């Protein structure tokens, strides 16, 4: 099986390279990573699969969606720095410090912009205001639920509600709505959080949830970057969706047998997830691509990319 996958990776390398170029041509990417067990002496060690997702559909950008995956044996910051070497744009992510070298002012070809995920920020408050989870633990809701955290969730949900209304609109339309309706909500939230934090101990869990969003150089600016750019999303959910299959897969394939196996897994996930993002069956697509590749001129390789292949199949089905 390993040999078959190896041969398939070699055959599909031109398609993978084209998807990678397409992803890295984007001016905005979602980035995230997840754990994957790597076989090591005496057991397994924790390795990583990284993803960089191009999805312009929320702002009607027109470019087909695709995801690029990379494997590494650890989570050192040198990995995302290498993965995105030469790329410049805005990276939507969580607050993981491993991306920090991308944001340096003296980086070549220039610093990457940072846009942070409101789902992560909301989650900190939601965990402190989750009535159902508290009840399941057998605790008294009135004593355990933080009213301030609950208020924060309600305020953030107002922002999410507006964002749902403008999903799929043009960048210009999204920007206009954000300036008129979302910016006041965000600024009020910021002032309210600072006022509430002023009366708390620094050890208070709610204070820590607030600090997650407002503490640190450029942190709040990165959380509010979406207000000035209609292309940006409020969350990094696109990257989390791309990684969901890996979380399920860990229960089936248990671990990567070697670093080469990890690289091949990342290679195949790039193809599989990109196909799914374009609403096509990965198995049917790859089977057809492998059958057609040997006789296809290099100039016609773009025809086999998931989004072009889907157009051809739709035309055949319509006929």
PDB file of C-alpha atoms in Angstrom:
ATOM      1  CA  UNK A   1       0.000   0.000   0.000  1.00  0.00           C
ATOM      2  CA  UNK A   2       2.824   2.398   0.861  1.00  0.00           C
ATOM      3  CA  UNK A   3       4.401   1.774  -2.550  1.00  0.00           C
ATOM      4  CA  UNK A   4       1.079   2.435  -4.297  1.00  0.00           C
ATOM      5  CA  UNK A   5       0.643   5.714  -2.447  1.00  0.00           C
ATOM      6  CA  UNK A   6       4.232   6.638  -3.243  1.00  0.00           C
ATOM      7  CA  UNK A   7       3.686   6.007  -6.954  1.00  0.00           C
ATOM      8  CA  UNK A   8       0.435   7.982  -6.852  1.00  0.00           C
ATOM      9  CA  UNK A   9       2.198  10.929  -5.202  1.00  0.00           C
ATOM     10  CA  UNK A  10       4.828  10.960  -7.941  1.00  0.00           C
ATOM     11  CA  UNK A  11       2.184  10.798 -10.678  1.00  0.00           C
ATOM     12  CA  UNK A  12       0.025  13.493  -9.094  1.00  0.00           C
ATOM     13  CA  UNK A  13       2.915  15.833  -8.252  1.00  0.00           C
ATOM     14  CA  UNK A  14       2.126  18.284 -11.103  1.00  0.00           C
ATOM     15  CA  UNK A  15      -1.469  18.606  -9.903  1.00  0.00           C
ATOM     16  CA  UNK A  16      -0.336  19.104  -6.312  1.00  0.00           C
ATOM     17  CA  UNK A  17       2.171  21.764  -7.415  1.00  0.00           C
ATOM     18  CA  UNK A  18      -0.567  23.627  -9.292  1.00  0.00           C
ATOM     19  CA  UNK A  19      -2.863  23.582  -6.253  1.00  0.00           C
ATOM     20  CA  UNK A  20      -0.012  24.836  -4.068  1.00  0.00           C
ATOM     21  CA  UNK A  21       0.662  27.737  -6.453  1.00  0.00           C
ATOM     22  CA  UNK A  22      -3.040  28.551  -6.547  1.00  0.00           C
ATOM     23  CA  UNK A  23      -3.257  28.660  -2.748  1.00  0.00           C
ATOM     24  CA  UNK A  24      -0.132  30.796  -2.367  1.00  0.00           C
ATOM     25  CA  UNK A  25      -1.337  33.243  -5.017  1.00  0.00           C
ATOM     26  CA  UNK A  26      -4.028  34.380  -2.577  1.00  0.00           C
ATOM     27  CA  UNK A  27      -3.787  37.704  -0.819  1.00  0.00           C
ATOM     28  CA  UNK A  28      -5.498  36.221   2.231  1.00  0.00           C
ATOM     29  CA  UNK A  29      -5.072  32.778   3.806  1.00  0.00           C
ATOM     30  CA  UNK A  30      -6.455  30.863   6.750  1.00  0.00           C
ATOM     31  CA  UNK A  31      -3.781  29.019   8.729  1.00  0.00           C
ATOM     32  CA  UNK A  32      -3.987  26.361  11.438  1.00  0.00           C
ATOM     33  CA  UNK A  33      -2.424  23.081  12.550  1.00  0.00           C
ATOM     34  CA  UNK A  34      -3.340  19.904  14.378  1.00  0.00           C
ATOM     35  CA  UNK A  35      -1.540  17.056  16.080  1.00  0.00           C
ATOM     36  CA  UNK A  36      -0.725  13.751  14.441  1.00  0.00           C
ATOM     37  CA  UNK A  37       1.096  10.836  16.120  1.00  0.00           C
ATOM     38  CA  UNK A  38       4.448   9.995  14.529  1.00  0.00           C
ATOM     39  CA  UNK A  39       5.998   6.587  15.118  1.00  0.00           C
ATOM     40  CA  UNK A  40       9.227   6.934  17.094  1.00  0.00           C
ATOM     41  CA  UNK A  41      11.556   4.721  19.066  1.00  0.00           C
ATOM     42  CA  UNK A  42       9.632   3.259  21.993  1.00  0.00           C
ATOM     43  CA  UNK A  43       6.243   4.638  20.951  1.00  0.00           C
ATOM     44  CA  UNK A  44       4.978   7.747  19.213  1.00  0.00           C
ATOM     45  CA  UNK A  45       5.775  11.465  19.346  1.00  0.00           C
ATOM     46  CA  UNK A  46       3.490  14.387  18.594  1.00  0.00           C
ATOM     47  CA  UNK A  47       3.986  15.716  15.084  1.00  0.00           C
ATOM     48  CA  UNK A  48       1.936  18.313  13.180  1.00  0.00           C
ATOM     49  CA  UNK A  49      -0.106  18.715  10.045  1.00  0.00           C
ATOM     50  CA  UNK A  50      -0.444  22.350   8.978  1.00  0.00           C
ATOM     51  CA  UNK A  51      -3.017  23.754   6.603  1.00  0.00           C
ATOM     52  CA  UNK A  52      -3.211  26.978   4.606  1.00  0.00           C
ATOM     53  CA  UNK A  53      -6.633  27.544   3.095  1.00  0.00           C
ATOM     54  CA  UNK A  54      -7.696  29.800   0.259  1.00  0.00           C
ATOM     55  CA  UNK A  55     -11.425  30.407   0.350  1.00  0.00           C
ATOM     56  CA  UNK A  56     -12.647  33.618  -1.293  1.00  0.00           C
ATOM     57  CA  UNK A  57     -16.315  32.605  -1.319  1.00  0.00           C
ATOM     58  CA  UNK A  58     -17.302  34.625   1.800  1.00  0.00           C
ATOM     59  CA  UNK A  59     -16.468  37.850  -0.051  1.00  0.00           C
ATOM     60  CA  UNK A  60     -17.427  36.639  -3.556  1.00  0.00           C
ATOM     61  CA  UNK A  61     -13.794  36.773  -4.667  1.00  0.00           C
ATOM     62  CA  UNK A  62     -14.308  34.366  -7.560  1.00  0.00           C
ATOM     63  CA  UNK A  63     -11.205  32.204  -7.083  1.00  0.00           C
ATOM     64  CA  UNK A  64     -11.853  28.476  -6.502  1.00  0.00           C
ATOM     65  CA  UNK A  65     -11.273  27.277  -2.919  1.00  0.00           C
ATOM     66  CA  UNK A  66      -8.328  25.006  -2.124  1.00  0.00           C
ATOM     67  CA  UNK A  67      -6.231  23.863   0.828  1.00  0.00           C
ATOM     68  CA  UNK A  68      -2.508  23.194   1.149  1.00  0.00           C
ATOM     69  CA  UNK A  69      -1.204  20.823   3.831  1.00  0.00           C
ATOM     70  CA  UNK A  70       2.309  20.450   5.218  1.00  0.00           C
ATOM     71  CA  UNK A  71       3.797  17.985   7.705  1.00  0.00           C
ATOM     72  CA  UNK A  72       6.416  18.584  10.395  1.00  0.00           C
ATOM     73  CA  UNK A  73       7.788  16.461  13.221  1.00  0.00           C
ATOM     74  CA  UNK A  74       7.234  19.259  15.784  1.00  0.00           C
ATOM     75  CA  UNK A  75       5.567  22.668  16.160  1.00  0.00           C
ATOM     76  CA  UNK A  76       8.563  24.989  15.987  1.00  0.00           C
ATOM     77  CA  UNK A  77       7.916  28.365  14.360  1.00  0.00           C
ATOM     78  CA  UNK A  78      10.461  27.670  11.637  1.00  0.00           C
ATOM     79  CA  UNK A  79       7.853  25.516   9.895  1.00  0.00           C
ATOM     80  CA  UNK A  80       5.182  28.140   9.083  1.00  0.00           C
ATOM     81  CA  UNK A  81       8.005  30.575   8.339  1.00  0.00           C
ATOM     82  CA  UNK A  82       9.313  28.127   5.715  1.00  0.00           C
ATOM     83  CA  UNK A  83       5.882  27.161   4.396  1.00  0.00           C
ATOM     84  CA  UNK A  84       5.013  30.802   3.663  1.00  0.00           C
ATOM     85  CA  UNK A  85       8.468  32.008   2.620  1.00  0.00           C
ATOM     86  CA  UNK A  86       7.998  34.522  -0.181  1.00  0.00           C
ATOM     87  CA  UNK A  87       4.268  34.897   0.470  1.00  0.00           C
ATOM     88  CA  UNK A  88       2.760  38.221   1.464  1.00  0.00           C
ATOM     89  CA  UNK A  89      -0.816  38.946   2.425  1.00  0.00           C
ATOM     90  CA  UNK A  90      -3.083  38.617   5.475  1.00  0.00           C
ATOM     91  CA  UNK A  91      -3.012  35.427   7.550  1.00  0.00           C
ATOM     92  CA  UNK A  92      -6.148  34.553   9.497  1.00  0.00           C
ATOM     93  CA  UNK A  93      -5.223  32.377  12.471  1.00  0.00           C
ATOM     94  CA  UNK A  94      -5.352  31.900  16.205  1.00  0.00           C
ATOM     95  CA  UNK A  95      -2.871  33.639  18.523  1.00  0.00           C
ATOM     96  CA  UNK A  96      -0.191  30.915  18.213  1.00  0.00           C
ATOM     97  CA  UNK A  97       3.213  32.620  18.550  1.00  0.00           C
ATOM     98  CA  UNK A  98       4.789  30.408  15.907  1.00  0.00           C
ATOM     99  CA  UNK A  99       3.527  32.773  13.212  1.00  0.00           C
ATOM    100  CA  UNK A 100       5.243  35.797  14.753  1.00  0.00           C
ATOM    101  CA  UNK A 101       8.280  35.832  12.436  1.00  0.00           C
ATOM    102  CA  UNK A 102       5.885  36.283   9.525  1.00  0.00           C
ATOM    103  CA  UNK A 103       4.752  39.601  11.005  1.00  0.00           C
ATOM    104  CA  UNK A 104       8.231  41.150  11.395  1.00  0.00           C
ATOM    105  CA  UNK A 105       8.652  44.547   9.752  1.00  0.00           C
ATOM    106  CA  UNK A 106      11.987  43.585   8.153  1.00  0.00           C
ATOM    107  CA  UNK A 107      10.685  40.318   6.689  1.00  0.00           C
ATOM    108  CA  UNK A 108      11.277  39.776   2.989  1.00  0.00           C
ATOM    109  CA  UNK A 109       9.279  40.408   0.787  1.00  0.00           C
ATOM    110  CA  UNK A 110       7.400  42.263   3.523  1.00  0.00           C
ATOM    111  CA  UNK A 111       5.475  41.624   6.729  1.00  0.00           C
ATOM    112  CA  UNK A 112       2.387  39.422   6.706  1.00  0.00           C
ATOM    113  CA  UNK A 113      -0.746  41.014   8.143  1.00  0.00           C
ATOM    114  CA  UNK A 114      -2.453  39.320  11.077  1.00  0.00           C
ATOM    115  CA  UNK A 115      -6.220  38.794  11.489  1.00  0.00           C
ATOM    116  CA  UNK A 116      -7.258  36.862  14.586  1.00  0.00           C
ATOM    117  CA  UNK A 117     -10.199  34.526  15.071  1.00  0.00           C
ATOM    118  CA  UNK A 118     -13.286  35.698  16.966  1.00  0.00           C
ATOM    119  CA  UNK A 119     -14.486  32.124  17.436  1.00  0.00           C
ATOM    120  CA  UNK A 120     -11.449  31.530  19.634  1.00  0.00           C
ATOM    121  CA  UNK A 121     -12.080  34.764  21.538  1.00  0.00           C
ATOM    122  CA  UNK A 122     -15.769  33.961  22.033  1.00  0.00           C
ATOM    123  CA  UNK A 123     -14.958  30.415  23.146  1.00  0.00           C
ATOM    124  CA  UNK A 124     -13.053  31.697  26.183  1.00  0.00           C
ATOM    125  CA  UNK A 125     -16.182  33.460  27.446  1.00  0.00           C
ATOM    126  CA  UNK A 126     -18.598  30.751  26.340  1.00  0.00           C
ATOM    127  CA  UNK A 127     -16.814  28.127  28.442  1.00  0.00           C
ATOM    128  CA  UNK A 128     -17.422  30.328  31.486  1.00  0.00           C
ATOM    129  CA  UNK A 129     -21.083  30.840  30.589  1.00  0.00           C
ATOM    130  CA  UNK A 130     -22.072  27.382  29.347  1.00  0.00           C
ATOM    131  CA  UNK A 131     -25.174  26.661  31.414  1.00  0.00           C
ATOM    132  CA  UNK A 132     -25.718  23.164  30.016  1.00  0.00           C
ATOM    133  CA  UNK A 133     -22.118  22.062  30.650  1.00  0.00           C
ATOM    134  CA  UNK A 134     -22.256  23.412  34.187  1.00  0.00           C
ATOM    135  CA  UNK A 135     -25.491  21.551  34.857  1.00  0.00           C
ATOM    136  CA  UNK A 136     -24.025  18.300  33.512  1.00  0.00           C
ATOM    137  CA  UNK A 137     -21.200  18.619  36.002  1.00  0.00           C
ATOM    138  CA  UNK A 138     -23.734  18.728  38.815  1.00  0.00           C
ATOM    139  CA  UNK A 139     -22.865  22.282  39.834  1.00  0.00           C
ATOM    140  CA  UNK A 140     -25.313  25.005  40.787  1.00  0.00           C
ATOM    141  CA  UNK A 141     -25.781  27.181  37.728  1.00  0.00           C
ATOM    142  CA  UNK A 142     -26.427  30.375  39.669  1.00  0.00           C
ATOM    143  CA  UNK A 143     -23.131  30.000  41.513  1.00  0.00           C
ATOM    144  CA  UNK A 144     -20.940  28.771  38.674  1.00  0.00           C
ATOM    145  CA  UNK A 145     -22.059  30.808  35.645  1.00  0.00           C
ATOM    146  CA  UNK A 146     -20.293  34.136  35.215  1.00  0.00           C
ATOM    147  CA  UNK A 147     -22.823  36.867  34.354  1.00  0.00           C
ATOM    148  CA  UNK A 148     -20.033  38.977  32.875  1.00  0.00           C
ATOM    149  CA  UNK A 149     -18.944  36.124  30.595  1.00  0.00           C
ATOM    150  CA  UNK A 150     -22.576  35.587  29.570  1.00  0.00           C
ATOM    151  CA  UNK A 151     -22.892  39.287  28.754  1.00  0.00           C
ATOM    152  CA  UNK A 152     -19.695  39.077  26.680  1.00  0.00           C
ATOM    153  CA  UNK A 153     -21.096  36.146  24.690  1.00  0.00           C
ATOM    154  CA  UNK A 154     -24.304  38.083  23.963  1.00  0.00           C
ATOM    155  CA  UNK A 155     -22.339  41.119  22.799  1.00  0.00           C
ATOM    156  CA  UNK A 156     -20.089  39.041  20.544  1.00  0.00           C
ATOM    157  CA  UNK A 157     -23.099  37.159  19.165  1.00  0.00           C
ATOM    158  CA  UNK A 158     -24.520  40.492  17.956  1.00  0.00           C
ATOM    159  CA  UNK A 159     -21.377  40.887  15.836  1.00  0.00           C
ATOM    160  CA  UNK A 160     -21.679  37.338  14.505  1.00  0.00           C
ATOM    161  CA  UNK A 161     -25.319  37.959  13.578  1.00  0.00           C
ATOM    162  CA  UNK A 162     -24.417  40.872  11.309  1.00  0.00           C
ATOM    163  CA  UNK A 163     -21.559  38.904   9.785  1.00  0.00           C
ATOM    164  CA  UNK A 164     -23.929  36.088   8.832  1.00  0.00           C
ATOM    165  CA  UNK A 165     -26.061  38.603   6.945  1.00  0.00           C
ATOM    166  CA  UNK A 166     -23.156  39.763   4.736  1.00  0.00           C
ATOM    167  CA  UNK A 167     -21.550  36.390   3.991  1.00  0.00           C
ATOM    168  CA  UNK A 168     -21.114  36.039   0.225  1.00  0.00           C
ATOM    169  CA  UNK A 169     -21.437  39.755  -0.536  1.00  0.00           C
ATOM    170  CA  UNK A 170     -18.670  41.667  -2.270  1.00  0.00           C
ATOM    171  CA  UNK A 171     -15.721  42.970  -0.256  1.00  0.00           C
ATOM    172  CA  UNK A 172     -16.924  46.547  -0.773  1.00  0.00           C
ATOM    173  CA  UNK A 173     -20.442  45.744   0.448  1.00  0.00           C
ATOM    174  CA  UNK A 174     -19.105  43.874   3.489  1.00  0.00           C
ATOM    175  CA  UNK A 175     -16.793  46.761   4.346  1.00  0.00           C
ATOM    176  CA  UNK A 176     -19.631  49.290   4.175  1.00  0.00           C
ATOM    177  CA  UNK A 177     -21.844  47.269   6.511  1.00  0.00           C
ATOM    178  CA  UNK A 178     -18.992  46.692   8.915  1.00  0.00           C
ATOM    179  CA  UNK A 179     -18.147  50.375   9.121  1.00  0.00           C
ATOM    180  CA  UNK A 180     -21.784  51.321   9.723  1.00  0.00           C
ATOM    181  CA  UNK A 181     -23.062  48.512  11.945  1.00  0.00           C
ATOM    182  CA  UNK A 182     -20.239  46.296  13.218  1.00  0.00           C
ATOM    183  CA  UNK A 183     -17.584  48.859  14.176  1.00  0.00           C
ATOM    184  CA  UNK A 184     -19.799  50.503  16.859  1.00  0.00           C
ATOM    185  CA  UNK A 185     -20.502  47.076  18.390  1.00  0.00           C
ATOM    186  CA  UNK A 186     -16.802  46.200  18.426  1.00  0.00           C
ATOM    187  CA  UNK A 187     -15.741  49.524  19.965  1.00  0.00           C
ATOM    188  CA  UNK A 188     -18.450  49.282  22.637  1.00  0.00           C
ATOM    189  CA  UNK A 189     -17.325  45.728  23.428  1.00  0.00           C
ATOM    190  CA  UNK A 190     -13.715  46.884  23.824  1.00  0.00           C
ATOM    191  CA  UNK A 191     -14.644  49.719  26.215  1.00  0.00           C
ATOM    192  CA  UNK A 192     -16.949  47.419  28.188  1.00  0.00           C
ATOM    193  CA  UNK A 193     -14.276  44.709  28.555  1.00  0.00           C
ATOM    194  CA  UNK A 194     -11.686  47.186  29.822  1.00  0.00           C
ATOM    195  CA  UNK A 195     -14.165  48.664  32.303  1.00  0.00           C
ATOM    196  CA  UNK A 196     -15.150  45.244  33.646  1.00  0.00           C
ATOM    197  CA  UNK A 197     -11.543  44.056  33.860  1.00  0.00           C
ATOM    198  CA  UNK A 198     -10.585  47.071  35.933  1.00  0.00           C
ATOM    199  CA  UNK A 199     -12.587  45.683  38.865  1.00  0.00           C
ATOM    200  CA  UNK A 200     -11.235  42.134  38.660  1.00  0.00           C
ATOM    201  CA  UNK A 201      -8.276  40.233  40.020  1.00  0.00           C
ATOM    202  CA  UNK A 202      -5.776  39.333  37.313  1.00  0.00           C
ATOM    203  CA  UNK A 203      -6.400  35.690  38.259  1.00  0.00           C
ATOM    204  CA  UNK A 204     -10.111  35.919  37.501  1.00  0.00           C
ATOM    205  CA  UNK A 205     -10.944  33.553  34.598  1.00  0.00           C
ATOM    206  CA  UNK A 206     -13.030  36.275  32.939  1.00  0.00           C
ATOM    207  CA  UNK A 207     -10.099  38.690  33.138  1.00  0.00           C
ATOM    208  CA  UNK A 208      -7.973  36.065  31.408  1.00  0.00           C
ATOM    209  CA  UNK A 209     -10.619  35.710  28.683  1.00  0.00           C
ATOM    210  CA  UNK A 210     -10.583  39.475  28.189  1.00  0.00           C
ATOM    211  CA  UNK A 211      -6.778  39.544  28.127  1.00  0.00           C
ATOM    212  CA  UNK A 212      -6.786  36.929  25.374  1.00  0.00           C
ATOM    213  CA  UNK A 213      -8.352  39.535  23.107  1.00  0.00           C
ATOM    214  CA  UNK A 214      -6.823  42.817  24.282  1.00  0.00           C
ATOM    215  CA  UNK A 215      -3.411  42.080  25.833  1.00  0.00           C
ATOM    216  CA  UNK A 216      -0.171  41.971  23.860  1.00  0.00           C
ATOM    217  CA  UNK A 217       1.342  44.096  21.137  1.00  0.00           C
ATOM    218  CA  UNK A 218      -1.035  44.427  18.228  1.00  0.00           C
ATOM    219  CA  UNK A 219      -3.486  41.862  19.626  1.00  0.00           C
ATOM    220  CA  UNK A 220      -6.649  43.994  19.510  1.00  0.00           C
ATOM    221  CA  UNK A 221      -5.592  45.488  16.165  1.00  0.00           C
ATOM    222  CA  UNK A 222      -5.387  41.957  14.738  1.00  0.00           C
ATOM    223  CA  UNK A 223      -8.809  41.070  16.154  1.00  0.00           C
ATOM    224  CA  UNK A 224     -10.298  44.183  14.542  1.00  0.00           C
ATOM    225  CA  UNK A 225      -8.470  44.026  11.199  1.00  0.00           C
ATOM    226  CA  UNK A 226     -11.646  42.698   9.556  1.00  0.00           C
ATOM    227  CA  UNK A 227     -13.318  46.087  10.092  1.00  0.00           C
ATOM    228  CA  UNK A 228     -11.037  47.674   7.483  1.00  0.00           C
ATOM    229  CA  UNK A 229     -10.893  44.872   4.910  1.00  0.00           C
ATOM    230  CA  UNK A 230     -14.008  43.360   3.383  1.00  0.00           C
ATOM    231  CA  UNK A 231     -12.086  40.262   2.279  1.00  0.00           C
ATOM    232  CA  UNK A 232     -11.369  39.148   5.823  1.00  0.00           C
ATOM    233  CA  UNK A 233     -13.528  36.738   7.777  1.00  0.00           C
ATOM    234  CA  UNK A 234     -14.570  37.148  11.381  1.00  0.00           C
ATOM    235  CA  UNK A 235     -13.288  33.649  12.177  1.00  0.00           C
ATOM    236  CA  UNK A 236     -10.702  31.095  11.156  1.00  0.00           C
ATOM    237  CA  UNK A 237     -13.344  28.397  10.737  1.00  0.00           C
ATOM    238  CA  UNK A 238     -12.292  27.676   7.145  1.00  0.00           C
ATOM    239  CA  UNK A 239      -8.979  26.263   8.391  1.00  0.00           C
ATOM    240  CA  UNK A 240     -10.662  24.343  11.202  1.00  0.00           C
ATOM    241  CA  UNK A 241     -13.045  22.736   8.701  1.00  0.00           C
ATOM    242  CA  UNK A 242     -10.089  21.698   6.544  1.00  0.00           C
ATOM    243  CA  UNK A 243      -8.504  19.949   9.541  1.00  0.00           C
ATOM    244  CA  UNK A 244     -11.671  18.158  10.632  1.00  0.00           C
ATOM    245  CA  UNK A 245     -10.997  15.102   8.495  1.00  0.00           C
ATOM    246  CA  UNK A 246      -7.603  14.641  10.128  1.00  0.00           C
ATOM    247  CA  UNK A 247      -9.182  14.537  13.582  1.00  0.00           C
ATOM    248  CA  UNK A 248     -11.486  11.778  12.340  1.00  0.00           C
ATOM    249  CA  UNK A 249      -8.667  10.023  10.485  1.00  0.00           C
ATOM    250  CA  UNK A 250      -6.503   9.751  13.587  1.00  0.00           C
ATOM    251  CA  UNK A 251      -8.973   7.164  14.888  1.00  0.00           C
ATOM    252  CA  UNK A 252      -8.504   5.046  11.751  1.00  0.00           C
ATOM    253  CA  UNK A 253      -4.856   5.204  10.764  1.00  0.00           C
ATOM    254  CA  UNK A 254      -3.463   5.716  14.297  1.00  0.00           C
ATOM    255  CA  UNK A 255      -0.083   7.282  13.377  1.00  0.00           C
ATOM    256  CA  UNK A 256       2.337   8.276  10.620  1.00  0.00           C
ATOM    257  CA  UNK A 257       4.962   5.560  10.289  1.00  0.00           C
ATOM    258  CA  UNK A 258       7.754   7.957   9.309  1.00  0.00           C
ATOM    259  CA  UNK A 259       8.381  11.566   8.324  1.00  0.00           C
ATOM    260  CA  UNK A 260       8.122  10.495   4.699  1.00  0.00           C
ATOM    261  CA  UNK A 261       4.739   8.979   5.531  1.00  0.00           C
ATOM    262  CA  UNK A 262       3.717  12.270   7.136  1.00  0.00           C
ATOM    263  CA  UNK A 263       4.759  14.198   4.025  1.00  0.00           C
ATOM    264  CA  UNK A 264       2.715  11.843   1.862  1.00  0.00           C
ATOM    265  CA  UNK A 265      -0.289  12.255   4.165  1.00  0.00           C
ATOM    266  CA  UNK A 266      -0.023  16.040   3.797  1.00  0.00           C
ATOM    267  CA  UNK A 267       0.282  15.621   0.017  1.00  0.00           C
ATOM    268  CA  UNK A 268      -2.865  13.495  -0.184  1.00  0.00           C
ATOM    269  CA  UNK A 269      -4.833  15.719   2.197  1.00  0.00           C
ATOM    270  CA  UNK A 270      -4.068  18.672  -0.103  1.00  0.00           C
ATOM    271  CA  UNK A 271      -5.713  16.811  -2.985  1.00  0.00           C
ATOM    272  CA  UNK A 272      -8.603  15.300  -1.024  1.00  0.00           C
ATOM    273  CA  UNK A 273      -9.638  18.436   0.889  1.00  0.00           C
ATOM    274  CA  UNK A 274      -9.284  20.673  -2.183  1.00  0.00           C
ATOM    275  CA  UNK A 275     -11.560  18.298  -4.098  1.00  0.00           C
ATOM    276  CA  UNK A 276     -14.146  18.301  -1.309  1.00  0.00           C
ATOM    277  CA  UNK A 277     -14.057  22.097  -1.112  1.00  0.00           C
ATOM    278  CA  UNK A 278     -15.089  22.126  -4.778  1.00  0.00           C
ATOM    279  CA  UNK A 279     -17.939  19.675  -4.151  1.00  0.00           C
ATOM    280  CA  UNK A 280     -16.466  16.715  -6.033  1.00  0.00           C
ATOM    281  CA  UNK A 281     -15.771  13.129  -5.029  1.00  0.00           C
ATOM    282  CA  UNK A 282     -11.999  12.920  -4.376  1.00  0.00           C
ATOM    283  CA  UNK A 283     -11.815   9.232  -5.333  1.00  0.00           C
ATOM    284  CA  UNK A 284     -13.614   9.705  -8.661  1.00  0.00           C
ATOM    285  CA  UNK A 285     -11.536  12.775  -9.480  1.00  0.00           C
ATOM    286  CA  UNK A 286      -8.159  11.206  -8.672  1.00  0.00           C
ATOM    287  CA  UNK A 287      -9.007   7.986 -10.516  1.00  0.00           C
ATOM    288  CA  UNK A 288      -9.855   9.985 -13.644  1.00  0.00           C
ATOM    289  CA  UNK A 289      -6.765  12.186 -13.284  1.00  0.00           C
ATOM    290  CA  UNK A 290      -4.442   9.178 -12.921  1.00  0.00           C
ATOM    291  CA  UNK A 291      -5.999   7.596 -16.004  1.00  0.00           C
ATOM    292  CA  UNK A 292      -5.662  10.730 -18.138  1.00  0.00           C
ATOM    293  CA  UNK A 293      -2.308  12.108 -16.988  1.00  0.00           C
ATOM    294  CA  UNK A 294       0.020   9.843 -19.059  1.00  0.00           C
ATOM    295  CA  UNK A 295      -1.479  10.984 -22.383  1.00  0.00           C
ATOM    296  CA  UNK A 296      -2.160  14.617 -21.528  1.00  0.00           C
ATOM    297  CA  UNK A 297       0.189  17.378 -22.769  1.00  0.00           C
ATOM    298  CA  UNK A 298       1.666  19.577 -20.038  1.00  0.00           C
ATOM    299  CA  UNK A 299      -0.179  22.558 -21.495  1.00  0.00           C
ATOM    300  CA  UNK A 300      -3.503  20.880 -20.654  1.00  0.00           C
ATOM    301  CA  UNK A 301      -2.722  19.989 -17.035  1.00  0.00           C
ATOM    302  CA  UNK A 302      -4.902  22.821 -15.700  1.00  0.00           C
ATOM    303  CA  UNK A 303      -7.920  20.929 -17.072  1.00  0.00           C
ATOM    304  CA  UNK A 304      -7.403  18.349 -14.323  1.00  0.00           C
ATOM    305  CA  UNK A 305      -7.492  20.776 -11.404  1.00  0.00           C
ATOM    306  CA  UNK A 306     -10.574  20.097  -9.246  1.00  0.00           C
ATOM    307  CA  UNK A 307     -12.502  23.225 -10.194  1.00  0.00           C
ATOM    308  CA  UNK A 308     -11.898  22.813 -13.953  1.00  0.00           C
ATOM    309  CA  UNK A 309     -12.594  19.078 -13.778  1.00  0.00           C
ATOM    310  CA  UNK A 310     -15.897  19.784 -12.029  1.00  0.00           C
ATOM    311  CA  UNK A 311     -16.912  22.197 -14.810  1.00  0.00           C
ATOM    312  CA  UNK A 312     -16.206  19.526 -17.420  1.00  0.00           C
ATOM    313  CA  UNK A 313     -18.156  16.886 -15.508  1.00  0.00           C
ATOM    314  CA  UNK A 314     -21.107  19.215 -15.014  1.00  0.00           C
ATOM    315  CA  UNK A 315     -21.172  19.896 -18.755  1.00  0.00           C
ATOM    316  CA  UNK A 316     -21.086  16.163 -19.549  1.00  0.00           C
ATOM    317  CA  UNK A 317     -23.880  15.450 -17.059  1.00  0.00           C
ATOM    318  CA  UNK A 318     -25.969  18.290 -18.446  1.00  0.00           C
ATOM    319  CA  UNK A 319     -25.542  16.949 -21.985  1.00  0.00           C
TER     320      UNK A 319
END
